[in-house]
PDB file of C-alpha atoms in Angstrom:
ATOM      1  CA  MET A   1     -22.862  14.478  18.587  1.00  0.00           C
ATOM      2  CA  THR A   2     -20.060  11.962  18.037  1.00  0.00           C
ATOM      3  CA  ASP A   3     -16.907  12.945  16.192  1.00  0.00           C
ATOM      4  CA  PRO A   4     -16.861  11.852  12.537  1.00  0.00           C
ATOM      5  CA  ILE A   5     -14.701   8.886  11.591  1.00  0.00           C
ATOM      6  CA  MET A   6     -11.585  10.214   9.871  1.00  0.00           C
ATOM      7  CA  CYS A   7      -8.968   8.500   7.721  1.00  0.00           C
ATOM      8  CA  THR A   8      -5.583   9.737   6.548  1.00  0.00           C
ATOM      9  CA  VAL A   9      -5.667   9.232   2.784  1.00  0.00           C
ATOM     10  CA  SER A  10      -2.527   9.556   0.672  1.00  0.00           C
ATOM     11  CA  GLY A  11      -4.379   9.382  -2.617  1.00  0.00           C
ATOM     12  CA  ILE A  12      -7.471   8.323  -4.556  1.00  0.00           C
ATOM     13  CA  GLN A  13      -7.063   6.707  -7.957  1.00  0.00           C
ATOM     14  CA  HIS A  14     -10.043   6.661 -10.283  1.00  0.00           C
ATOM     15  CA  PHE A  15     -10.731   4.094 -13.015  1.00  0.00           C
ATOM     16  CA  SER A  16      -7.873   1.813 -11.979  1.00  0.00           C
ATOM     17  CA  PRO A  17      -7.789  -1.570 -13.775  1.00  0.00           C
ATOM     18  CA  CYS A  18      -6.311  -3.401 -10.774  1.00  0.00           C
ATOM     19  CA  PRO A  19      -6.101  -4.883  -8.236  1.00  0.00           C
ATOM     20  CA  GLY A  20      -9.527  -6.444  -8.236  1.00  0.00           C
ATOM     21  CA  TYR A  21     -12.113  -7.095 -10.905  1.00  0.00           C
ATOM     22  CA  GLY A  22     -13.029  -4.564 -13.560  1.00  0.00           C
ATOM     23  CA  LEU A  23     -12.496  -0.837 -13.156  1.00  0.00           C
ATOM     24  CA  ARG A  24     -11.805   0.170  -9.540  1.00  0.00           C
ATOM     25  CA  THR A  25     -11.705   3.264  -7.401  1.00  0.00           C
ATOM     26  CA  MET A  26      -8.611   2.853  -5.221  1.00  0.00           C
ATOM     27  CA  ILE A  27      -8.304   4.493  -1.807  1.00  0.00           C
ATOM     28  CA  PHE A  28      -4.773   4.622  -0.424  1.00  0.00           C
ATOM     29  CA  LEU A  29      -4.757   4.793   3.380  1.00  0.00           C
ATOM     30  CA  CYS A  30      -1.739   5.882   5.423  1.00  0.00           C
ATOM     31  CA  GLY A  31       0.112   3.858   8.032  1.00  0.00           C
ATOM     32  CA  CYS A  32       1.968   0.529   7.769  1.00  0.00           C
ATOM     33  CA  PRO A  33       3.693  -1.717  10.346  1.00  0.00           C
ATOM     34  CA  LEU A  34       6.271  -2.912   7.795  1.00  0.00           C
ATOM     35  CA  ARG A  35       9.207  -1.051   6.275  1.00  0.00           C
ATOM     36  CA  CYS A  36       9.772  -2.840   2.979  1.00  0.00           C
ATOM     37  CA  PRO A  37      12.555  -0.989   1.129  1.00  0.00           C
ATOM     38  CA  TRP A  38      10.838  -1.578  -2.237  1.00  0.00           C
ATOM     39  CA  CYS A  39       7.460  -0.166  -1.176  1.00  0.00           C
ATOM     40  CA  CYS A  40       5.781   1.554  -4.109  1.00  0.00           C
ATOM     41  CA  ASN A  41       3.827   3.864  -1.772  1.00  0.00           C
ATOM     42  CA  PRO A  42       6.388   5.235   0.709  1.00  0.00           C
ATOM     43  CA  GLU A  43       4.152   8.270   1.242  1.00  0.00           C
ATOM     44  CA  SER A  44       1.782   5.895   3.063  1.00  0.00           C
ATOM     45  CA  ARG A  45       4.282   4.575   5.608  1.00  0.00           C
ATOM     46  CA  VAL A  46       3.158   6.773   8.481  1.00  0.00           C
ATOM     47  CA  ASN A  47      -0.371   7.605   9.541  1.00  0.00           C
ATOM     48  CA  SER A  48      -0.035  11.330   8.939  1.00  0.00           C
ATOM     49  CA  PRO A  49       0.496  13.658   5.974  1.00  0.00           C
ATOM     50  CA  MET A  50       4.089  13.888   4.702  1.00  0.00           C
ATOM     51  CA  LEU A  51       5.800  16.897   3.128  1.00  0.00           C
ATOM     52  CA  ALA A  52       7.048  16.191  -0.390  1.00  0.00           C
ATOM     53  CA  CYS A  53       9.398  18.301  -2.485  1.00  0.00           C
ATOM     54  CA  ASN A  54       9.610  18.193  -6.282  1.00  0.00           C
ATOM     55  CA  ALA A  55      12.676  20.392  -6.822  1.00  0.00           C
ATOM     56  CA  GLU A  56      12.146  20.425 -10.586  1.00  0.00           C
ATOM     57  CA  LYS A  57       9.038  22.568 -10.111  1.00  0.00           C
ATOM     58  CA  CYS A  58      10.780  25.108  -7.887  1.00  0.00           C
ATOM     59  CA  ILE A  59      10.983  28.504  -9.615  1.00  0.00           C
ATOM     60  CA  GLY A  60      14.053  29.448  -7.581  1.00  0.00           C
ATOM     61  CA  PRO A  61      14.850  31.609  -4.557  1.00  0.00           C
ATOM     62  CA  GLN A  62      15.752  34.584  -6.764  1.00  0.00           C
ATOM     63  CA  ILE A  63      12.084  34.846  -7.755  1.00  0.00           C
ATOM     64  CA  CYS A  64      10.266  33.252  -4.853  1.00  0.00           C
ATOM     65  CA  ARG A  65      11.113  32.669  -1.190  1.00  0.00           C
ATOM     66  CA  HIS A  66       7.584  32.176   0.127  1.00  0.00           C
ATOM     67  CA  CYS A  67       8.320  28.738   1.546  1.00  0.00           C
ATOM     68  CA  MET A  68      11.415  29.918   3.414  1.00  0.00           C
ATOM     69  CA  ASP A  69       9.541  32.881   4.848  1.00  0.00           C
ATOM     70  CA  ALA A  70       6.691  30.587   5.950  1.00  0.00           C
ATOM     71  CA  CYS A  71       8.792  28.070   7.854  1.00  0.00           C
ATOM     72  CA  GLN A  72       9.164  29.075  11.503  1.00  0.00           C
ATOM     73  CA  ARG A  73      11.527  26.146  12.150  1.00  0.00           C
ATOM     74  CA  LEU A  74      13.909  27.213   9.338  1.00  0.00           C
ATOM     75  CA  ALA A  75      13.667  23.750   7.809  1.00  0.00           C
ATOM     76  CA  VAL A  76      13.491  25.070   4.232  1.00  0.00           C
ATOM     77  CA  TYR A  77      16.836  26.031   2.696  1.00  0.00           C
ATOM     78  CA  ILE A  78      18.450  26.702  -0.688  1.00  0.00           C
ATOM     79  CA  ASN A  79      19.986  23.656  -2.344  1.00  0.00           C
ATOM     80  CA  ARG A  80      21.670  24.200  -5.749  1.00  0.00           C
ATOM     81  CA  ASN A  81      19.399  27.106  -6.579  1.00  0.00           C
ATOM     82  CA  HIS A  82      16.307  25.147  -5.533  1.00  0.00           C
ATOM     83  CA  ILE A  83      14.689  24.617  -2.180  1.00  0.00           C
ATOM     84  CA  GLY A  84      15.537  21.694   0.078  1.00  0.00           C
ATOM     85  CA  ILE A  85      14.014  20.339   3.291  1.00  0.00           C
ATOM     86  CA  ALA A  86      15.910  19.670   6.519  1.00  0.00           C
ATOM     87  CA  ARG A  87      13.901  16.584   7.428  1.00  0.00           C
ATOM     88  CA  ASP A  88      15.386  16.314  10.916  1.00  0.00           C
ATOM     89  CA  ILE A  89      13.746  19.573  12.023  1.00  0.00           C
ATOM     90  CA  CYS A  90      10.694  19.731   9.736  1.00  0.00           C
ATOM     91  CA  ASN A  91       7.427  18.935  11.543  1.00  0.00           C
ATOM     92  CA  ALA A  92       5.353  18.637   8.338  1.00  0.00           C
ATOM     93  CA  CYS A  93       2.996  21.434   9.380  1.00  0.00           C
ATOM     94  CA  GLY A  94       2.345  22.140   5.690  1.00  0.00           C
ATOM     95  CA  GLU A  95       2.605  25.933   5.875  1.00  0.00           C
ATOM     96  CA  CYS A  96       5.400  26.034   3.279  1.00  0.00           C
ATOM     97  CA  ALA A  97       3.322  23.895   0.899  1.00  0.00           C
ATOM     98  CA  ARG A  98       0.328  26.204   1.316  1.00  0.00           C
ATOM     99  CA  ARG A  99       2.529  29.170   0.406  1.00  0.00           C
ATOM    100  CA  CYS A 100       4.277  27.490  -2.565  1.00  0.00           C
ATOM    101  CA  PRO A 101       2.919  28.977  -5.842  1.00  0.00           C
ATOM    102  CA  SER A 102       4.448  26.379  -8.177  1.00  0.00           C
ATOM    103  CA  GLY A 103       3.470  23.168  -6.400  1.00  0.00           C
ATOM    104  CA  ALA A 104       7.095  22.206  -5.778  1.00  0.00           C
ATOM    105  CA  LEU A 105       6.167  21.661  -2.139  1.00  0.00           C
ATOM    106  CA  PHE A 106       3.032  19.676  -1.414  1.00  0.00           C
ATOM    107  CA  MET A 107       1.525  17.559   1.329  1.00  0.00           C
ATOM    108  CA  SER A 108       1.141  13.894   0.503  1.00  0.00           C
ATOM    109  CA  GLY A 109      -1.885  12.740   2.456  1.00  0.00           C
ATOM    110  CA  ARG A 110      -4.805  14.478   4.122  1.00  0.00           C
ATOM    111  CA  LYS A 111      -7.474  13.751   6.679  1.00  0.00           C
ATOM    112  CA  MET A 112     -10.789  12.800   5.115  1.00  0.00           C
ATOM    113  CA  SER A 113     -14.133  11.856   6.623  1.00  0.00           C
ATOM    114  CA  LEU A 114     -16.004   8.794   5.422  1.00  0.00           C
ATOM    115  CA  PRO A 115     -18.640  10.945   3.620  1.00  0.00           C
ATOM    116  CA  GLU A 116     -15.804  12.748   1.787  1.00  0.00           C
ATOM    117  CA  ILE A 117     -14.289   9.441   0.694  1.00  0.00           C
ATOM    118  CA  MET A 118     -17.673   8.108  -0.390  1.00  0.00           C
ATOM    119  CA  ASP A 119     -18.331  11.275  -2.393  1.00  0.00           C
ATOM    120  CA  ASN A 120     -15.172  10.506  -4.368  1.00  0.00           C
ATOM    121  CA  ILE A 121     -16.184   6.885  -4.845  1.00  0.00           C
ATOM    122  CA  LEU A 122     -19.730   7.703  -5.957  1.00  0.00           C
ATOM    123  CA  LYS A 123     -18.414   9.967  -8.703  1.00  0.00           C
ATOM    124  CA  ASP A 124     -17.301   6.722 -10.368  1.00  0.00           C
ATOM    125  CA  ARG A 125     -20.394   4.705  -9.502  1.00  0.00           C
ATOM    126  CA  ASP A 126     -21.713   4.408 -13.050  1.00  0.00           C
ATOM    127  CA  PHE A 127     -18.369   2.983 -14.177  1.00  0.00           C
ATOM    128  CA  ILE A 128     -17.664   0.593 -11.297  1.00  0.00           C
ATOM    129  CA  ILE A 129     -21.124  -0.676 -10.344  1.00  0.00           C
ATOM    130  CA  ASN A 130     -21.158  -3.574 -12.831  1.00  0.00           C
ATOM    131  CA  GLY A 131     -18.064  -5.763 -12.666  1.00  0.00           C
ATOM    132  CA  GLY A 132     -15.828  -3.248 -10.896  1.00  0.00           C
ATOM    133  CA  GLY A 133     -15.699  -1.822  -7.406  1.00  0.00           C
ATOM    134  CA  VAL A 134     -13.622  -0.234  -4.681  1.00  0.00           C
ATOM    135  CA  THR A 135     -10.163  -1.334  -3.515  1.00  0.00           C
ATOM    136  CA  LEU A 136      -8.578  -0.194  -0.256  1.00  0.00           C
ATOM    137  CA  SER A 137      -4.803  -0.074  -0.374  1.00  0.00           C
ATOM    138  CA  GLY A 138      -2.039   1.652   1.533  1.00  0.00           C
ATOM    139  CA  GLY A 139      -0.009   1.595   3.558  1.00  0.00           C
ATOM    140  CA  GLU A 140      -1.860  -1.102   5.415  1.00  0.00           C
ATOM    141  CA  PRO A 141      -5.648  -0.714   5.577  1.00  0.00           C
ATOM    142  CA  MET A 142      -5.975  -3.305   8.351  1.00  0.00           C
ATOM    143  CA  MET A 143      -4.144  -0.940  10.710  1.00  0.00           C
ATOM    144  CA  HIS A 144      -7.482   0.892  10.822  1.00  0.00           C
ATOM    145  CA  PRO A 145     -10.115  -1.854  11.130  1.00  0.00           C
ATOM    146  CA  LEU A 146     -12.777   0.355  12.710  1.00  0.00           C
ATOM    147  CA  GLU A 147     -12.488   2.953   9.954  1.00  0.00           C
ATOM    148  CA  ILE A 148     -12.322   0.555   7.018  1.00  0.00           C
ATOM    149  CA  GLY A 149     -15.124  -1.585   8.430  1.00  0.00           C
ATOM    150  CA  ALA A 150     -17.371   1.458   8.433  1.00  0.00           C
ATOM    151  CA  LEU A 151     -16.226   2.428   4.928  1.00  0.00           C
ATOM    152  CA  LEU A 152     -16.766  -1.073   3.561  1.00  0.00           C
ATOM    153  CA  ARG A 153     -20.293  -1.102   4.978  1.00  0.00           C
ATOM    154  CA  LEU A 154     -20.984   2.103   3.082  1.00  0.00           C
ATOM    155  CA  THR A 155     -19.718   0.595  -0.178  1.00  0.00           C
ATOM    156  CA  HIS A 156     -22.003  -2.402   0.306  1.00  0.00           C
ATOM    157  CA  ALA A 157     -24.934  -0.091   0.996  1.00  0.00           C
ATOM    158  CA  GLU A 158     -24.311   1.360  -2.486  1.00  0.00           C
ATOM    159  CA  GLY A 159     -24.180  -2.109  -4.044  1.00  0.00           C
ATOM    160  CA  LEU A 160     -20.438  -1.896  -4.748  1.00  0.00           C
ATOM    161  CA  HIS A 161     -17.976  -4.781  -4.681  1.00  0.00           C
ATOM    162  CA  ASN A 162     -14.988  -4.096  -2.435  1.00  0.00           C
ATOM    163  CA  ALA A 163     -11.462  -5.420  -2.035  1.00  0.00           C
ATOM    164  CA  VAL A 164      -8.697  -4.890   0.515  1.00  0.00           C
ATOM    165  CA  GLU A 165      -4.943  -5.244   0.059  1.00  0.00           C
ATOM    166  CA  THR A 166      -3.022  -6.384   3.136  1.00  0.00           C
ATOM    167  CA  CYS A 167       0.496  -7.312   4.182  1.00  0.00           C
ATOM    168  CA  GLY A 168      -1.125  -9.737   6.632  1.00  0.00           C
ATOM    169  CA  PHE A 169       0.374  -8.261   9.792  1.00  0.00           C
ATOM    170  CA  PHE A 170      -2.604  -7.333  11.977  1.00  0.00           C
ATOM    171  CA  ASP A 171      -4.523  -8.438  15.049  1.00  0.00           C
ATOM    172  CA  LEU A 172      -7.043 -10.962  13.803  1.00  0.00           C
ATOM    173  CA  ASP A 173      -8.621 -11.351  17.255  1.00  0.00           C
ATOM    174  CA  ALA A 174      -9.684  -7.705  17.516  1.00  0.00           C
ATOM    175  CA  PRO A 175     -13.488  -7.372  17.190  1.00  0.00           C
ATOM    176  CA  GLU A 176     -13.051  -4.436  14.790  1.00  0.00           C
ATOM    177  CA  THR A 177     -10.843  -6.584  12.522  1.00  0.00           C
ATOM    178  CA  ILE A 178     -13.366  -9.415  12.474  1.00  0.00           C
ATOM    179  CA  ALA A 179     -16.146  -6.957  11.635  1.00  0.00           C
ATOM    180  CA  ALA A 180     -14.075  -5.422   8.817  1.00  0.00           C
ATOM    181  CA  LEU A 181     -13.271  -8.810   7.275  1.00  0.00           C
ATOM    182  CA  ARG A 182     -16.948  -9.736   7.351  1.00  0.00           C
ATOM    183  CA  GLU A 183     -17.600  -6.665   5.195  1.00  0.00           C
ATOM    184  CA  THR A 184     -14.793  -7.564   2.758  1.00  0.00           C
ATOM    185  CA  ASP A 185     -15.563  -9.256  -0.564  1.00  0.00           C
ATOM    186  CA  LEU A 186     -12.003  -9.869  -1.766  1.00  0.00           C
ATOM    187  CA  LEU A 187      -8.762  -9.905   0.222  1.00  0.00           C
ATOM    188  CA  PHE A 188      -5.346  -9.659  -1.445  1.00  0.00           C
ATOM    189  CA  PHE A 189      -2.920 -11.228   1.041  1.00  0.00           C
ATOM    190  CA  ASP A 190       0.844 -10.742   0.632  1.00  0.00           C
ATOM    191  CA  VAL A 191       3.308 -13.541   1.369  1.00  0.00           C
ATOM    192  CA  LYS A 192       6.719 -11.970   0.925  1.00  0.00           C
ATOM    193  CA  HIS A 193       9.132 -14.669   2.111  1.00  0.00           C
ATOM    194  CA  GLY A 194       9.063 -18.043   3.804  1.00  0.00           C
ATOM    195  CA  ASP A 195      12.069 -17.484   6.050  1.00  0.00           C
ATOM    196  CA  SER A 196      11.130 -15.653   9.263  1.00  0.00           C
ATOM    197  CA  GLN A 197      14.620 -14.253   9.918  1.00  0.00           C
ATOM    198  CA  MET A 198      14.969 -12.886   6.390  1.00  0.00           C
ATOM    199  CA  HIS A 199      11.475 -11.434   6.625  1.00  0.00           C
ATOM    200  CA  ARG A 200      12.319  -9.632   9.864  1.00  0.00           C
ATOM    201  CA  ALA A 201      15.727  -8.435   8.635  1.00  0.00           C
ATOM    202  CA  VAL A 202      14.273  -6.778   5.538  1.00  0.00           C
ATOM    203  CA  THR A 203      10.707  -5.744   6.449  1.00  0.00           C
ATOM    204  CA  GLY A 204      11.110  -5.147  10.188  1.00  0.00           C
ATOM    205  CA  VAL A 205       8.744  -7.927  11.346  1.00  0.00           C
ATOM    206  CA  ASP A 206       8.870 -11.715  11.164  1.00  0.00           C
ATOM    207  CA  ASN A 207       6.243 -13.659   9.265  1.00  0.00           C
ATOM    208  CA  SER A 208       4.749 -15.808  12.045  1.00  0.00           C
ATOM    209  CA  ARG A 209       1.664 -13.640  12.582  1.00  0.00           C
ATOM    210  CA  ILE A 210       1.235 -13.176   8.836  1.00  0.00           C
ATOM    211  CA  LEU A 211       1.193 -16.896   8.080  1.00  0.00           C
ATOM    212  CA  SER A 212      -1.025 -17.601  11.083  1.00  0.00           C
ATOM    213  CA  ASN A 213      -3.484 -14.985   9.848  1.00  0.00           C
ATOM    214  CA  LEU A 214      -3.519 -16.489   6.355  1.00  0.00           C
ATOM    215  CA  ARG A 215      -4.310 -19.932   7.730  1.00  0.00           C
ATOM    216  CA  ARG A 216      -6.976 -18.638  10.124  1.00  0.00           C
ATOM    217  CA  ILE A 217      -8.686 -16.437   7.545  1.00  0.00           C
ATOM    218  CA  HIS A 218      -9.108 -19.385   5.188  1.00  0.00           C
ATOM    219  CA  ALA A 219     -10.567 -21.431   8.060  1.00  0.00           C
ATOM    220  CA  GLU A 220     -12.643 -18.794   9.852  1.00  0.00           C
ATOM    221  CA  PHE A 221     -13.941 -16.743   6.901  1.00  0.00           C
ATOM    222  CA  PRO A 222     -14.947 -19.406   4.341  1.00  0.00           C
ATOM    223  CA  HIS A 223     -17.089 -16.988   2.322  1.00  0.00           C
ATOM    224  CA  LEU A 224     -14.279 -14.432   1.911  1.00  0.00           C
ATOM    225  CA  GLU A 225     -12.418 -14.664  -1.392  1.00  0.00           C
ATOM    226  CA  VAL A 226      -8.688 -14.630  -0.627  1.00  0.00           C
ATOM    227  CA  ILE A 227      -5.954 -14.233  -3.241  1.00  0.00           C
ATOM    228  CA  SER A 228      -2.434 -14.701  -1.912  1.00  0.00           C
ATOM    229  CA  ARG A 229       0.364 -13.030  -3.844  1.00  0.00           C
ATOM    230  CA  THR A 230       4.095 -12.389  -3.872  1.00  0.00           C
ATOM    231  CA  LEU A 231       6.093  -9.501  -5.263  1.00  0.00           C
ATOM    232  CA  VAL A 232       9.291 -10.946  -6.735  1.00  0.00           C
ATOM    233  CA  VAL A 233      12.095  -8.670  -5.495  1.00  0.00           C
ATOM    234  CA  PRO A 234      15.689  -9.112  -6.720  1.00  0.00           C
ATOM    235  CA  GLY A 235      18.052  -9.887  -3.875  1.00  0.00           C
ATOM    236  CA  PHE A 236      15.225 -10.771  -1.502  1.00  0.00           C
ATOM    237  CA  ASN A 237      13.122 -13.670  -2.764  1.00  0.00           C
ATOM    238  CA  ASP A 238      14.108 -14.120  -6.432  1.00  0.00           C
ATOM    239  CA  SER A 239      15.323 -17.702  -6.251  1.00  0.00           C
ATOM    240  CA  VAL A 240      13.752 -21.041  -7.067  1.00  0.00           C
ATOM    241  CA  ALA A 241      14.308 -22.154  -3.466  1.00  0.00           C
ATOM    242  CA  ALA A 242      12.523 -19.112  -2.037  1.00  0.00           C
ATOM    243  CA  MET A 243       9.630 -19.480  -4.461  1.00  0.00           C
ATOM    244  CA  ARG A 244       9.256 -23.183  -3.724  1.00  0.00           C
ATOM    245  CA  ASP A 245       9.168 -22.404  -0.013  1.00  0.00           C
ATOM    246  CA  ILE A 246       6.439 -19.785  -0.547  1.00  0.00           C
ATOM    247  CA  ALA A 247       4.437 -22.150  -2.779  1.00  0.00           C
ATOM    248  CA  ARG A 248       4.467 -24.844  -0.121  1.00  0.00           C
ATOM    249  CA  ILE A 249       3.576 -22.362   2.614  1.00  0.00           C
ATOM    250  CA  VAL A 250       0.569 -20.874   0.837  1.00  0.00           C
ATOM    251  CA  LYS A 251      -0.731 -24.317  -0.089  1.00  0.00           C
ATOM    252  CA  ARG A 252      -0.287 -25.536   3.491  1.00  0.00           C
ATOM    253  CA  ASN A 253      -2.077 -22.469   4.807  1.00  0.00           C
ATOM    254  CA  GLY A 254      -5.110 -22.773   2.580  1.00  0.00           C
ATOM    255  CA  SER A 255      -4.319 -21.070  -0.755  1.00  0.00           C
ATOM    256  CA  SER A 256      -4.742 -22.968  -4.024  1.00  0.00           C
ATOM    257  CA  PHE A 257      -4.383 -19.883  -6.227  1.00  0.00           C
ATOM    258  CA  HIS A 258      -1.480 -17.423  -6.093  1.00  0.00           C
ATOM    259  CA  VAL A 259      -0.381 -14.299  -7.953  1.00  0.00           C
ATOM    260  CA  LEU A 260       3.221 -13.429  -8.770  1.00  0.00           C
ATOM    261  CA  GLU A 261       4.110  -9.818  -9.515  1.00  0.00           C
ATOM    262  CA  ALA A 262       7.421  -8.548 -10.858  1.00  0.00           C
ATOM    263  CA  TYR A 263       9.126  -5.769  -8.908  1.00  0.00           C
ATOM    264  CA  SER A 264       9.690  -2.475 -10.729  1.00  0.00           C
ATOM    265  CA  PRO A 265      11.673   0.565  -9.484  1.00  0.00           C
ATOM    266  CA  ILE A 266       9.211   3.078 -10.983  1.00  0.00           C
ATOM    267  CA  CYS A 267       8.524   4.594  -7.549  1.00  0.00           C
ATOM    268  CA  GLN A 268      12.066   5.922  -7.072  1.00  0.00           C
ATOM    269  CA  ASP A 269      11.007   9.546  -7.631  1.00  0.00           C
ATOM    270  CA  LYS A 270       8.655   9.315  -4.644  1.00  0.00           C
ATOM    271  CA  TYR A 271      11.570   8.489  -2.361  1.00  0.00           C
ATOM    272  CA  ILE A 272      13.517  11.482  -3.643  1.00  0.00           C
ATOM    273  CA  GLN A 273      10.556  13.807  -3.112  1.00  0.00           C
ATOM    274  CA  LEU A 274      10.039  12.535   0.437  1.00  0.00           C
ATOM    275  CA  GLY A 275      13.734  12.627   1.335  1.00  0.00           C
ATOM    276  CA  LEU A 276      13.833   8.857   1.890  1.00  0.00           C
ATOM    277  CA  PRO A 277      16.677   6.532   0.869  1.00  0.00           C
ATOM    278  CA  PHE A 278      15.944   4.198  -2.033  1.00  0.00           C
ATOM    279  CA  GLU A 279      17.826   1.043  -1.153  1.00  0.00           C
ATOM    280  CA  THR A 280      16.430  -1.543  -3.550  1.00  0.00           C
ATOM    281  CA  SER A 281      18.045  -2.875  -6.714  1.00  0.00           C
ATOM    282  CA  ALA A 282      16.981  -1.261  -9.959  1.00  0.00           C
ATOM    283  CA  ARG A 283      16.968  -4.689 -11.645  1.00  0.00           C
ATOM    284  CA  VAL A 284      13.618  -6.010 -12.816  1.00  0.00           C
ATOM    285  CA  PRO A 285      12.998  -9.786 -12.852  1.00  0.00           C
ATOM    286  CA  SER A 286      13.105 -11.089 -16.421  1.00  0.00           C
ATOM    287  CA  ALA A 287      10.221 -12.806 -18.156  1.00  0.00           C
ATOM    288  CA  GLU A 288      12.248 -16.020 -18.120  1.00  0.00           C
ATOM    289  CA  GLU A 289      12.729 -15.803 -14.352  1.00  0.00           C
ATOM    290  CA  MET A 290       9.045 -15.160 -13.759  1.00  0.00           C
ATOM    291  CA  GLN A 291       8.118 -18.147 -15.921  1.00  0.00           C
ATOM    292  CA  ALA A 292      10.535 -20.342 -13.965  1.00  0.00           C
ATOM    293  CA  PHE A 293       8.942 -19.229 -10.682  1.00  0.00           C
ATOM    294  CA  MET A 294       5.496 -19.870 -12.139  1.00  0.00           C
ATOM    295  CA  ASP A 295       6.591 -23.403 -12.998  1.00  0.00           C
ATOM    296  CA  VAL A 296       7.677 -23.941  -9.377  1.00  0.00           C
ATOM    297  CA  PHE A 297       4.216 -23.084  -8.057  1.00  0.00           C
ATOM    298  CA  GLN A 298       2.560 -25.351 -10.589  1.00  0.00           C
ATOM    299  CA  GLU A 299       4.901 -28.185  -9.604  1.00  0.00           C
ATOM    300  CA  GLU A 300       3.737 -27.709  -6.016  1.00  0.00           C
ATOM    301  CA  GLY A 301       0.084 -27.911  -7.031  1.00  0.00           C
ATOM    302  CA  VAL A 302      -0.720 -24.209  -6.775  1.00  0.00           C
ATOM    303  CA  THR A 303      -2.444 -22.442  -9.655  1.00  0.00           C
ATOM    304  CA  VAL A 304      -0.556 -19.233 -10.370  1.00  0.00           C
ATOM    305  CA  GLU A 305      -0.845 -16.142 -12.545  1.00  0.00           C
ATOM    306  CA  ILE A 306       1.741 -13.499 -13.347  1.00  0.00           C
ATOM    307  CA  HIS A 307       0.511  -9.915 -13.069  1.00  0.00           C
TER     308      HIS A 307
END
């Protein structure tokens, strides 16, 4: 008997209106090769469960010390009458979370088999079968082409439309990747910046593979619907020059339709709970700025929508 295919899932969102068409069931997979400081799902950065701490739910060490008693590495300590986590020595074993009665400590992410994931999806089948579907997000789903290819085949077997969100940084020549893309109905493809050095400085990788993949996917998978998109992030790409560069790049690489999304700092609490630094501006692009960027794309001959 072969071992079941397992995925590390940070969350499942039911009846989501986006991204994709209609109501969607969203599966958030763990693991990403980029380290974008504005990431709205920092709990999905690594391909393993992460320990999160919501100090506001802690009932206090005077009443409860279960988590401290459970931690053999002594990584749980008292911080201003609430518990804190010494991240440098914590190994995310999850024992403290299992012993926490209030839910202040919890594991973000868990291993799930494909049948478990499909059971969650099929609960929504009556709502997503006509006009909706399943969207795989992350993290970066394409880090796990074998797993998502198998999952996408299962969604098709149930007659469900599927979509995949990707940062574009993956090995397009891997047979598992090719097989996964052939099972994909809709691919959301991020183009974050046109300048390779800026891209590397901020995200940790340059954009050469990403742009090559965008061009090749348009050429090699003509039946795959691809929607390129850009998150407008203050201090990173929120200039007319940067937007014009992106517009020209996506058009040159095969995209005639593009989506612009405005950055929002609503995920800041996640960073606090995971003990991660939040290093992105709290400023949100204005409606006037977004309209100006939309005009740039239209000037370059690219149809654009603001989401």
